[in-house]
Amino acid sequence: LVRDVPDTQQFFVICVNSLGSCFGSTGPASRNPDTNKTYRLSFPDLCIEDIAQAGWWVLQSLEIDIPLAVIGTSLGGMTALAYAMDHPCQSLVSVCAAAQAFPFAIAIRSMQREMIRNDPDWENGNYRMNNGPKNGMAMARKLGVTSYRSAQEWQTRFGRQRREPVPSSSSFGIEFEIESYLEHQAKKFVGSFDANCYLYLSRATDWFDVSEHGGSIYQGLRHINASHILITGVQSDILFPIEQQQALATTFTDLGKNVQFHAIPSLQGHDAFLIDEARFSPIMRDFMESLP
Amino acid sequence: LVRDVPDTQQFFVICVNSLGSCFGSTGPASRNPDTNKTYRLSFPDLCIEDIAQAGWWVLQSLEIDIPLAVIGTSLGGMTALAYAMDHPCQSLVSVCAAAQAFPFAIAIRSMQREMIRNDPDWENGNYRMNNGPKNGMAMARKLGVTSYRSAQEWQTRFGRQRREPVPSSSSFGIEFEIESYLEHQAKKFVGSFDANCYLYLSRATDWFDVSEHGGSIYQGLRHINASHILITGVQSDILFPIEQQQALATTFTDLGKNVQFHAIPSLQGHDAFLIDEARFSPIMRDFMESLP
């Protein structure tokens, strides 16, 4: 997201991989030094607050006490909220995130986890590394992509376009472009993301709830000392709907913060922050440059 | 839908099970009289037009040439459109249906079919009858229910309510009410619907496209001789979005029909026509009683 913006001659950008993920941080796919075996499901319960705390330790090791801005998108936006509830920061940026998951989003993620667990190759988490539950992960990714984009984008982009060759009738194979697109997205994903890590991070997203930090979202957000807040969301997002971003912004305003809120009209749904740089970048740049 | 309304002393209601379904009509779960074996995937390709034609044969057998109204909901609404394109009727009622499936709906149904086919117990359609792909059918039903309802309804109804007891951490079991609700819906469904029938009917819905009857939706609907048209849809429907119902109504108006269109503000999504009788019934009654 912060590529090209803000000016990295002026701002020092630290990007921390999430605790629990398999791209450099410790997680279920890491080796447990006590047993010399991969953690798998013996990895401790993971919540968003743990991910935030791990990021704070990274800043501690760099001797940074108060970052200028804590920035996050989606699960990372929840992590930024969790960080800011526990530690001081000058400003906070939440992109396509929320103070808690709503049941529609929980349903989607719960089904994704079940698809993975239903795959016989998951083997209760004990699959051979790099040879995990491919079918389950592919299905989880397809449903994920469906929740990350928007019906309007797909109507514009794919409509009812067909693929060649037509599959045999009894194979129930791919006929429409939209099915081919989902298959392509699934193939790119399978093998790159560890299934157990996926389960842990997915559940952490469902568990997160700002209102558990004091009884209500308002009370939870009161713990945040950042003075300047930027909340951006996408109007076509069905996973972290814009109403949740609006509610976040309103609560921060009630708390007397200096708040900017942008409801971005991108067609790409939740994923817009990965794609629609033309809309997101100027908002981010202007916010960063306006900070005292 | 037509329960209590209209007055069945005045109107004779004929309700035909869909060809391809396993509740009384011939389908993949029926015995092929030529081989004395269950059809399974040897059942011929099934499209919505076939289902409509089977309904027409029922009327023929009853010596009814021109029904007063052809009425259908969802897939049945598509069937009503197909019937009316091929055969005369005085009026047409489409409830939560569409002239063609959009890619978002195709994606949902394609994933449902893949979940069933991925279940090892599907056995390429050769499962023992009454002992089919239970996991695949359960997952397909959960995704189905998610597409049939609305995020707003679930937020109101379930929020973030938890279930007792809390499952063990490594089981990734049910924690939230919304997960329990989906599990309940899946259990009710599995065993009652034949998996191969599900695949055939699901694909038929994706295949249906009024525009294949003449080159455009307008040209397709021109084949319909019904003079009075009622189109109803639900504002919170994500599977057959209200924009598609509006487009149907507009096209019928352009064709000079006497059209009623209702965008119903129910919270229950696509399923509202099964639930929100208080809103649907008066519309149906008034339409039927207004027919010449």
Coordinates of C-alpha atoms in Angstrom, one line a residue:
Chain A
L1 CA 0.0 0.0 0.0
V2 CA 2.7 2.5 1.0
R3 CA 4.7 1.9 -2.2
D4 CA 5.6 5.3 -3.8
V5 CA 3.7 7.1 -1.1
P6 CA 4.5 8.7 1.2
D7 CA 8.0 9.9 0.3
T8 CA 10.4 7.3 1.9
Q9 CA 13.2 10.0 2.0
Q10 CA 11.0 11.7 4.6
F11 CA 9.2 8.7 6.3
F12 CA 10.9 5.5 7.5
V13 CA 8.6 2.6 6.7
I14 CA 8.7 -0.6 8.7
C15 CA 6.6 -3.5 7.4
V16 CA 6.2 -6.4 9.9
N17 CA 4.9 -9.8 8.8
S18 CA 2.1 -11.0 11.0
L19 CA 2.9 -13.3 13.8
G20 CA 1.3 -16.7 12.9
S21 CA 1.9 -16.2 9.2
C22 CA 4.3 -18.3 7.2
F23 CA 6.3 -15.6 5.5
G24 CA 9.0 -14.9 8.0
S25 CA 7.4 -14.7 11.4
T26 CA 6.9 -17.5 13.9
G27 CA 3.7 -19.5 13.4
P28 CA 2.2 -23.0 13.2
A29 CA 4.6 -23.8 10.3
S30 CA 7.7 -22.9 12.3
R31 CA 9.9 -25.3 14.3
N32 CA 9.3 -25.4 18.0
P33 CA 12.8 -25.0 19.5
D34 CA 11.8 -27.0 22.6
T35 CA 10.8 -30.1 20.7
N36 CA 12.6 -29.5 17.4
K37 CA 9.3 -30.3 15.6
T38 CA 7.0 -28.1 13.6
Y39 CA 4.4 -26.5 15.9
R40 CA 1.3 -27.3 13.8
L41 CA -1.7 -27.3 16.0
S42 CA 0.4 -27.2 19.2
F43 CA 1.1 -23.5 18.3
P44 CA -0.6 -21.4 21.0
D45 CA -3.9 -19.7 20.4
L46 CA -3.3 -16.6 18.3
C47 CA -5.2 -13.4 18.5
I48 CA -4.9 -10.1 16.8
E49 CA -3.6 -8.5 20.0
D50 CA -0.7 -11.0 19.8
I51 CA 0.1 -10.0 16.3
A52 CA 0.1 -6.3 17.4
Q53 CA 2.3 -7.1 20.4
A54 CA 4.9 -8.9 18.1
G55 CA 5.0 -5.7 16.0
W56 CA 5.6 -3.7 19.1
W57 CA 8.5 -5.9 20.0
V58 CA 10.0 -5.3 16.5
L59 CA 9.8 -1.5 17.2
Q60 CA 11.3 -2.0 20.7
S61 CA 14.2 -3.8 19.1
L62 CA 14.7 -0.8 16.8
E63 CA 14.4 1.5 19.9
I64 CA 11.3 3.2 18.5
D65 CA 8.9 4.1 21.3
I66 CA 6.3 6.1 19.5
P67 CA 5.8 5.6 15.8
L68 CA 4.5 8.5 13.7
A69 CA 1.7 6.3 12.2
V70 CA 0.5 2.8 12.7
I71 CA -1.0 1.7 9.4
G72 CA -2.9 -1.5 8.4
T73 CA -5.2 -3.0 5.9
S74 CA -7.9 -5.7 6.5
L75 CA -6.6 -8.0 9.2
G76 CA -3.6 -5.6 9.4
G77 CA -6.1 -2.7 10.1
M78 CA -7.5 -4.7 13.0
T79 CA -3.8 -5.2 14.1
A80 CA -3.2 -1.4 13.9
L81 CA -6.3 -0.9 16.1
A82 CA -5.0 -3.5 18.6
Y83 CA -1.6 -1.9 18.6
A84 CA -2.9 1.6 19.2
M85 CA -5.1 0.3 22.1
D86 CA -2.1 -1.0 23.9
H87 CA 0.7 1.3 22.9
P88 CA 1.2 5.0 22.1
C89 CA 1.4 6.2 18.5
Q90 CA 0.9 9.7 17.0
S91 CA -1.5 8.6 14.3
L92 CA -3.5 5.6 13.1
V93 CA -4.6 4.5 9.7
S94 CA -7.2 1.8 9.2
V95 CA -7.9 0.6 5.6
C96 CA -10.7 -1.8 4.9
A97 CA -10.8 -3.0 8.5
A98 CA -13.3 -3.0 11.4
A99 CA -13.6 -3.0 15.1
Q100 CA -15.0 -6.5 15.1
A101 CA -16.2 -9.1 12.6
F102 CA -19.9 -9.3 11.7
P103 CA -21.6 -12.7 11.4
F104 CA -21.6 -12.7 7.5
A105 CA -17.8 -12.4 7.5
I106 CA -17.5 -15.0 10.3
A107 CA -19.7 -17.3 8.2
I108 CA -17.4 -17.0 5.2
R109 CA -14.2 -17.6 7.2
S110 CA -15.8 -20.4 9.2
M111 CA -16.7 -22.2 5.9
Q112 CA -13.2 -21.6 4.6
R113 CA -11.7 -23.3 7.7
E114 CA -14.1 -26.1 7.4
M115 CA -13.2 -26.7 3.7
I116 CA -9.6 -27.1 4.8
R117 CA -10.4 -29.4 7.7
N118 CA -12.7 -31.5 5.6
D119 CA -9.9 -32.2 3.1
P120 CA -8.6 -35.7 4.0
D121 CA -5.1 -34.4 3.2
W122 CA -5.3 -32.0 6.1
E123 CA -4.8 -35.0 8.4
N124 CA -5.7 -33.0 11.5
G125 CA -2.9 -30.6 10.8
N126 CA -0.3 -33.3 10.4
Y127 CA 0.1 -33.1 6.6
R128 CA 3.6 -33.4 5.1
M129 CA 4.9 -29.8 4.8
N130 CA 4.6 -28.4 1.2
N131 CA 2.0 -31.2 0.5
G132 CA -1.0 -30.1 2.5
P133 CA -4.8 -30.1 1.8
K134 CA -4.7 -28.7 -1.7
N135 CA -8.4 -29.2 -2.5
G136 CA -9.4 -27.6 0.8
M137 CA -7.1 -24.7 0.3
A138 CA -8.2 -24.2 -3.3
M139 CA -11.8 -24.0 -2.2
A140 CA -11.0 -21.7 0.7
R141 CA -9.2 -19.4 -1.7
K142 CA -12.1 -19.4 -4.2
L143 CA -14.6 -18.4 -1.5
G144 CA -12.1 -15.9 -0.2
V145 CA -11.7 -14.2 -3.6
T146 CA -15.5 -14.2 -4.0
S147 CA -15.7 -12.3 -0.7
Y148 CA -12.8 -10.0 -1.6
R149 CA -14.2 -8.7 -4.9
S150 CA -17.6 -7.4 -5.9
A151 CA -20.5 -8.6 -8.0
Q152 CA -20.5 -5.4 -9.9
E153 CA -16.8 -5.8 -10.8
W154 CA -17.4 -9.3 -12.1
Q155 CA -20.4 -8.4 -14.1
T156 CA -18.3 -5.7 -15.9
R157 CA -15.2 -7.9 -16.2
F158 CA -16.6 -11.3 -17.0
G159 CA -20.3 -11.2 -17.6
R160 CA -21.4 -14.6 -19.0
Q161 CA -18.3 -15.1 -21.1
R162 CA -17.6 -18.8 -21.8
R163 CA -14.3 -20.7 -22.0
E164 CA -13.1 -23.1 -24.7
P165 CA -13.1 -26.1 -24.8
V166 CA -16.6 -26.9 -23.5
P167 CA -16.1 -29.6 -20.8
S168 CA -17.7 -33.0 -21.0
S169 CA -21.2 -32.9 -19.5
S170 CA -20.6 -35.4 -16.8
S171 CA -17.4 -33.7 -15.6
F172 CA -19.3 -30.6 -14.4
G173 CA -16.0 -28.7 -15.4
I174 CA -15.2 -25.1 -16.1
E175 CA -17.5 -23.4 -18.6
F176 CA -17.6 -19.7 -17.6
E177 CA -14.7 -17.2 -17.5
I178 CA -15.6 -16.5 -13.8
E179 CA -15.0 -20.1 -13.0
S180 CA -11.6 -20.1 -14.8
Y181 CA -10.6 -16.9 -13.0
L182 CA -11.4 -18.5 -9.6
E183 CA -9.4 -21.6 -10.6
H184 CA -6.5 -19.5 -11.6
Q185 CA -6.6 -17.6 -8.3
A186 CA -6.8 -20.9 -6.3
K187 CA -3.8 -22.4 -8.2
K188 CA -1.6 -19.3 -7.5
F189 CA -2.5 -19.6 -3.8
V190 CA -2.2 -23.3 -3.1
G191 CA 1.3 -24.2 -2.1
S192 CA 2.3 -20.7 -1.1
F193 CA 0.3 -20.4 2.1
D194 CA 0.5 -23.0 4.9
A195 CA -2.9 -24.5 5.8
N196 CA -2.4 -24.4 9.6
C197 CA -1.2 -20.8 9.5
Y198 CA -4.3 -20.0 7.4
L199 CA -6.6 -21.6 10.1
Y200 CA -4.9 -19.6 12.9
L201 CA -5.0 -16.2 11.2
S202 CA -8.6 -16.8 10.0
R203 CA -9.8 -17.6 13.5
A204 CA -7.9 -14.6 14.9
T205 CA -9.8 -12.3 12.6
D206 CA -13.2 -13.7 13.9
W207 CA -12.1 -13.4 17.5
F208 CA -11.0 -9.8 17.3
D209 CA -13.4 -7.4 19.0
V210 CA -12.5 -4.0 20.2
S211 CA -15.5 -4.1 22.6
E212 CA -13.7 -6.7 24.7
H213 CA -11.3 -3.9 25.7
G214 CA -13.7 -2.2 28.1
G215 CA -17.2 -3.3 27.3
S216 CA -18.1 -1.4 24.1
I217 CA -16.4 -0.3 20.9
Y218 CA -16.4 3.3 22.3
Q219 CA -14.7 2.2 25.5
G220 CA -12.2 0.1 23.6
L221 CA -11.2 2.9 21.3
R222 CA -10.8 5.2 24.3
H223 CA -7.5 3.5 25.0
I224 CA -6.1 4.9 21.8
N225 CA -3.9 8.0 22.4
A226 CA -3.2 8.7 18.7
S227 CA -4.5 12.2 17.8
H228 CA -4.9 11.9 14.1
I229 CA -7.0 9.1 12.6
L230 CA -7.5 8.1 8.9
I231 CA -10.3 5.6 8.2
T232 CA -10.7 4.4 4.6
G233 CA -13.1 1.8 3.3
V234 CA -14.6 0.7 0.0
Q235 CA -18.3 1.1 -0.8
S236 CA -18.4 -2.3 -2.6
D237 CA -16.7 -4.2 0.2
I238 CA -18.9 -7.1 1.4
L239 CA -16.4 -8.5 3.9
F240 CA -15.6 -5.4 5.9
P241 CA -18.7 -3.3 4.9
I242 CA -18.4 0.5 4.6
E243 CA -20.9 0.9 7.4
Q244 CA -18.3 -0.6 9.8
Q245 CA -15.7 1.9 8.7
Q246 CA -18.2 4.7 9.0
A247 CA -19.0 3.6 12.5
L248 CA -15.3 3.5 13.4
A249 CA -14.8 7.1 12.1
T250 CA -17.9 8.3 14.0
T251 CA -16.7 6.8 17.2
F252 CA -13.2 8.4 16.9
T253 CA -14.9 11.7 16.2
D254 CA -17.0 11.3 19.3
L255 CA -13.8 10.7 21.2
G256 CA -12.5 14.1 20.0
K257 CA -9.9 12.9 17.5
N258 CA -8.9 14.6 14.4
V259 CA -10.6 12.2 11.9
Q260 CA -10.5 11.8 8.2
F261 CA -13.0 9.3 6.7
H262 CA -13.1 8.2 3.0
A263 CA -15.7 5.9 1.5
I264 CA -14.0 5.0 -1.7
P265 CA -16.2 4.2 -4.7
S266 CA -13.9 1.5 -6.2
L267 CA -15.6 -1.5 -7.9
Q268 CA -13.0 -4.0 -6.7
G269 CA -14.6 -4.7 -3.3
H270 CA -12.4 -5.4 -0.2
D271 CA -9.4 -6.0 -2.5
A272 CA -9.5 -2.4 -3.8
F273 CA -6.7 -1.3 -1.5
L274 CA -4.4 -3.8 -3.4
I275 CA -5.5 -2.5 -6.8
D276 CA -7.0 0.9 -6.9
E277 CA -3.8 2.9 -6.1
A278 CA -5.0 5.9 -8.0
R279 CA -7.7 6.4 -5.4
F280 CA -5.9 5.2 -2.3
S281 CA -2.4 6.7 -2.7
P282 CA -3.4 10.4 -2.7
I283 CA -5.5 10.0 0.4
M284 CA -2.6 8.3 2.2
R285 CA 0.0 10.8 1.0
D286 CA -2.1 13.8 2.0
F287 CA -2.8 12.4 5.4
M288 CA 0.9 11.6 6.1
E289 CA 2.0 15.0 4.8
S290 CA -0.6 16.8 7.0
L291 CA 0.6 15.2 10.2
P292 CA 2.1 17.7 12.7
Chain B
L1 CA -45.9 -18.9 -1.7
V2 CA -49.6 -19.1 -2.8
R3 CA -50.7 -20.5 0.6
D4 CA -53.8 -18.6 1.7
V5 CA -53.6 -16.4 -1.3
P6 CA -55.1 -16.2 -3.8
D7 CA -58.5 -17.6 -2.8
T8 CA -58.3 -21.3 -4.0
Q9 CA -62.1 -21.4 -4.2
Q10 CA -61.6 -19.0 -7.1
F11 CA -58.2 -20.0 -8.6
F12 CA -57.1 -23.6 -9.3
V13 CA -53.5 -23.9 -8.2
I14 CA -51.2 -26.5 -9.9
C15 CA -47.8 -26.9 -8.4
V16 CA -45.3 -28.9 -10.5
N17 CA -42.1 -30.3 -9.0
S18 CA -39.1 -29.5 -11.2
L19 CA -37.9 -32.0 -13.7
G20 CA -34.5 -33.2 -12.5
S21 CA -35.4 -32.8 -8.9
C22 CA -35.8 -35.8 -6.5
F23 CA -39.2 -35.0 -5.0
G24 CA -41.5 -36.7 -7.5
S25 CA -40.3 -35.8 -10.9
T26 CA -37.8 -37.8 -13.1
G27 CA -34.2 -36.9 -12.5
P28 CA -30.7 -38.3 -12.0
A29 CA -32.0 -40.2 -8.9
S30 CA -34.7 -42.0 -10.9
R31 CA -34.5 -45.4 -12.4
N32 CA -33.8 -45.5 -16.2
P33 CA -36.5 -47.8 -17.5
D34 CA -34.2 -48.9 -20.4
T35 CA -31.5 -50.2 -18.2
N36 CA -33.3 -50.7 -14.9
K37 CA -30.5 -48.7 -13.2
T38 CA -30.5 -45.3 -11.6
Y39 CA -29.7 -42.6 -14.1
R40 CA -27.0 -40.8 -12.1
L41 CA -24.8 -38.9 -14.5
S42 CA -26.2 -40.7 -17.5
F43 CA -29.3 -38.4 -17.1
P44 CA -29.5 -36.1 -20.1
D45 CA -28.3 -32.5 -19.8
L46 CA -31.0 -30.6 -18.1
C47 CA -31.8 -26.9 -18.8
I48 CA -34.5 -24.6 -17.4
E49 CA -36.4 -24.9 -20.7
D50 CA -36.7 -28.6 -20.1
I51 CA -38.2 -28.0 -16.7
A52 CA -40.7 -25.6 -18.2
Q53 CA -41.6 -28.0 -21.0
A54 CA -42.2 -30.8 -18.4
G55 CA -44.6 -28.4 -16.7
W56 CA -46.4 -27.7 -20.0
W57 CA -46.9 -31.5 -20.5
V58 CA -48.5 -31.6 -17.1
L59 CA -50.9 -28.9 -18.1
Q60 CA -51.5 -30.7 -21.4
S61 CA -52.4 -33.9 -19.6
L62 CA -54.9 -31.8 -17.6
E63 CA -56.2 -30.4 -20.9
I64 CA -55.3 -26.8 -19.9
D65 CA -54.0 -24.9 -22.9
I66 CA -53.7 -21.4 -21.5
P67 CA -53.1 -21.0 -17.8
L68 CA -54.3 -17.8 -16.1
A69 CA -50.9 -17.2 -14.6
V70 CA -47.5 -18.9 -14.7
I71 CA -45.8 -18.2 -11.3
G72 CA -42.4 -19.0 -10.1
T73 CA -39.8 -18.1 -7.5
S74 CA -36.0 -18.2 -7.9
L75 CA -35.2 -21.1 -10.3
G76 CA -38.9 -21.5 -10.6
G77 CA -39.1 -17.8 -11.7
M78 CA -36.6 -18.6 -14.5
T79 CA -38.8 -21.6 -15.3
A80 CA -41.9 -19.4 -15.5
L81 CA -40.0 -17.1 -18.0
A82 CA -39.0 -20.1 -20.0
Y83 CA -42.5 -21.4 -20.1
A84 CA -43.9 -18.1 -21.1
M85 CA -41.4 -17.8 -24.0
D86 CA -42.5 -21.1 -25.4
H87 CA -46.2 -21.3 -24.6
P88 CA -49.2 -18.9 -24.2
C89 CA -50.3 -17.8 -20.8
Q90 CA -52.5 -14.9 -19.7
S91 CA -50.1 -13.5 -17.1
L92 CA -46.7 -14.1 -15.6
V93 CA -45.3 -13.8 -12.1
S94 CA -41.5 -13.8 -11.5
V95 CA -40.5 -13.7 -7.8
C96 CA -36.7 -13.3 -7.0
A97 CA -35.7 -14.6 -10.4
A98 CA -33.7 -13.2 -13.3
A99 CA -33.4 -13.4 -17.1
Q100 CA -29.9 -14.8 -16.7
A101 CA -27.4 -15.6 -13.9
F102 CA -24.7 -13.0 -13.2
P103 CA -21.1 -14.1 -12.6
F104 CA -21.3 -13.7 -8.8
A105 CA -24.2 -16.1 -8.6
I106 CA -22.4 -18.5 -11.1
A107 CA -19.3 -18.4 -8.8
I108 CA -21.4 -19.3 -5.8
R109 CA -23.1 -22.2 -7.5
S110 CA -19.9 -23.4 -9.2
M111 CA -18.2 -23.6 -5.8
Q112 CA -21.1 -25.5 -4.4
R113 CA -20.9 -28.1 -7.2
E114 CA -17.1 -28.4 -6.7
M115 CA -17.6 -29.0 -3.0
I116 CA -19.8 -31.9 -3.8
R117 CA -17.5 -33.3 -6.5
N118 CA -14.5 -32.9 -4.2
D119 CA -16.1 -35.1 -1.5
P120 CA -14.5 -38.6 -2.0
D121 CA -18.0 -40.0 -1.1
W122 CA -19.4 -38.5 -4.3
E123 CA -17.6 -41.3 -6.2
N124 CA -18.1 -39.6 -9.6
G125 CA -21.9 -39.8 -9.0
N126 CA -21.9 -43.5 -8.1
Y127 CA -22.4 -43.2 -4.4
R128 CA -24.8 -45.6 -2.7
M129 CA -28.3 -44.0 -2.8
N130 CA -29.2 -42.4 0.6
N131 CA -25.4 -42.4 1.5
G132 CA -23.9 -39.8 -0.7
P133 CA -21.4 -37.0 -0.3
K134 CA -22.5 -35.7 3.1
N135 CA -19.6 -33.3 3.8
G136 CA -19.8 -31.9 0.3
M137 CA -23.6 -31.4 0.5
A138 CA -23.3 -29.9 3.9
M139 CA -20.7 -27.3 2.7
A140 CA -22.8 -26.6 -0.4
R141 CA -25.8 -26.0 1.8
K142 CA -23.9 -23.7 4.1
L143 CA -22.7 -21.6 1.2
G144 CA -26.2 -21.7 -0.3
V145 CA -27.8 -20.4 2.9
T146 CA -25.1 -17.6 3.1
S147 CA -26.1 -16.5 -0.4
Y148 CA -29.9 -16.8 0.4
R149 CA -29.9 -14.5 3.4
S150 CA -28.4 -11.1 4.1
A151 CA -25.6 -9.7 6.2
Q152 CA -28.0 -7.2 7.7
E153 CA -30.4 -10.0 8.9
W154 CA -27.6 -12.0 10.5
Q155 CA -26.2 -8.9 12.2
T156 CA -29.6 -8.3 13.7
R157 CA -30.3 -11.9 14.5
F158 CA -26.9 -13.3 15.6
G159 CA -24.4 -10.5 16.0
R160 CA -21.3 -12.0 17.8
Q161 CA -23.3 -14.3 20.1
R162 CA -21.3 -17.3 21.3
R163 CA -22.2 -20.9 21.8
E164 CA -21.5 -23.1 24.8
P165 CA -19.5 -25.2 25.3
V166 CA -16.3 -23.5 23.9
P167 CA -14.7 -26.1 21.6
S168 CA -11.1 -27.3 22.1
S169 CA -8.7 -25.0 20.5
S170 CA -7.2 -27.5 18.0
S171 CA -10.7 -28.6 16.8
F172 CA -11.5 -25.3 15.2
G173 CA -15.1 -26.1 16.1
I174 CA -18.2 -24.1 16.4
E175 CA -17.9 -20.9 18.6
F176 CA -20.4 -18.4 17.2
E177 CA -24.2 -18.7 16.9
I178 CA -23.9 -18.0 13.2
E179 CA -21.7 -21.1 12.8
S180 CA -24.2 -23.2 14.7
Y181 CA -27.1 -21.9 12.6
L182 CA -25.3 -22.9 9.4
E183 CA -24.5 -26.3 10.8
H184 CA -28.2 -26.8 11.7
Q185 CA -29.3 -25.8 8.2
A186 CA -26.8 -28.2 6.7
K187 CA -27.9 -31.1 8.8
K188 CA -31.5 -30.5 7.9
F189 CA -30.6 -30.6 4.2
V190 CA -28.2 -33.5 3.9
G191 CA -30.0 -36.7 3.2
S192 CA -33.1 -35.0 1.9
F193 CA -31.7 -33.8 -1.4
D194 CA -29.9 -36.1 -3.9
A195 CA -26.4 -34.9 -4.7
N196 CA -26.6 -35.6 -8.5
C197 CA -30.0 -33.9 -8.7
Y198 CA -28.4 -30.9 -7.0
L199 CA -25.6 -30.7 -9.5
Y200 CA -28.0 -30.9 -12.5
L201 CA -30.4 -28.2 -11.2
S202 CA -27.5 -26.0 -10.1
R203 CA -25.9 -26.1 -13.5
A204 CA -29.3 -25.5 -15.2
T205 CA -29.6 -22.3 -13.3
D206 CA -26.2 -21.1 -14.5
W207 CA -27.0 -22.0 -18.1
F208 CA -30.3 -20.2 -18.3
D209 CA -30.1 -17.1 -20.4
V210 CA -33.2 -15.4 -22.0
S211 CA -30.9 -13.6 -24.4
E212 CA -30.2 -17.0 -26.1
H213 CA -33.8 -16.9 -27.3
G214 CA -33.2 -14.3 -30.0
G215 CA -29.9 -12.5 -29.3
S216 CA -30.8 -10.2 -26.4
I217 CA -33.0 -10.2 -23.3
Y218 CA -35.4 -7.8 -25.1
Q219 CA -35.7 -10.2 -28.1
G220 CA -36.1 -13.2 -25.8
L221 CA -38.9 -11.6 -23.8
R222 CA -40.6 -10.6 -27.0
H223 CA -41.7 -14.2 -27.4
I224 CA -43.9 -13.9 -24.3
N225 CA -47.6 -13.3 -25.1
A226 CA -48.8 -12.8 -21.5
S227 CA -50.3 -9.4 -21.1
H228 CA -50.0 -8.8 -17.4
I229 CA -46.7 -9.2 -15.6
L230 CA -45.8 -9.1 -11.9
I231 CA -42.1 -8.8 -11.0
T232 CA -41.1 -8.9 -7.4
G233 CA -37.6 -8.9 -5.9
V234 CA -36.0 -8.2 -2.6
Q235 CA -33.6 -5.3 -1.9
S236 CA -31.3 -7.4 0.2
D237 CA -31.0 -10.3 -2.3
I238 CA -27.4 -10.9 -3.3
L239 CA -28.0 -14.0 -5.4
F240 CA -30.7 -12.5 -7.7
P241 CA -30.1 -8.8 -7.1
I242 CA -32.9 -6.3 -7.3
E243 CA -31.2 -4.6 -10.3
Q244 CA -31.9 -7.7 -12.3
Q245 CA -35.6 -7.7 -11.3
Q246 CA -35.8 -4.0 -12.1
A247 CA -34.3 -4.6 -15.5
L248 CA -36.8 -7.4 -16.2
A249 CA -39.7 -5.0 -15.3
T250 CA -38.3 -2.2 -17.5
T251 CA -37.9 -4.5 -20.5
F252 CA -41.5 -5.8 -20.1
T253 CA -42.6 -2.2 -19.9
D254 CA -40.7 -1.4 -23.1
L255 CA -42.5 -4.3 -24.7
G256 CA -45.9 -2.7 -23.9
K257 CA -46.9 -5.1 -21.2
N258 CA -49.0 -4.2 -18.2
V259 CA -46.3 -4.5 -15.6
Q260 CA -46.2 -4.3 -11.8
F261 CA -42.8 -4.1 -10.1
H262 CA -42.1 -4.4 -6.4
A263 CA -38.7 -4.0 -4.7
I264 CA -39.5 -5.5 -1.3
P265 CA -37.5 -4.1 1.6
S266 CA -37.3 -7.5 3.5
L267 CA -34.1 -8.1 5.5
Q268 CA -34.1 -11.9 4.7
G269 CA -32.3 -11.7 1.3
H270 CA -33.3 -14.1 -1.5
D271 CA -35.1 -16.3 1.0
A272 CA -37.6 -13.6 1.9
F273 CA -40.2 -15.0 -0.4
L274 CA -40.3 -18.1 1.9
I275 CA -40.5 -16.1 5.0
D276 CA -41.9 -12.6 4.7
E277 CA -45.5 -13.6 3.8
A278 CA -46.8 -10.3 5.3
R279 CA -45.1 -8.4 2.4
F280 CA -45.4 -10.9 -0.4
S281 CA -49.0 -12.2 0.0
P282 CA -50.9 -8.9 -0.5
I283 CA -48.9 -8.2 -3.6
M284 CA -49.7 -11.6 -5.0
R285 CA -53.4 -11.4 -4.0
D286 CA -53.9 -8.0 -5.5
F287 CA -52.3 -9.0 -8.7
M288 CA -54.3 -12.1 -9.1
E289 CA -57.6 -10.4 -8.2
S290 CA -56.9 -7.6 -10.7
L291 CA -56.5 -10.0 -13.7
P292 CA -59.1 -9.5 -16.4

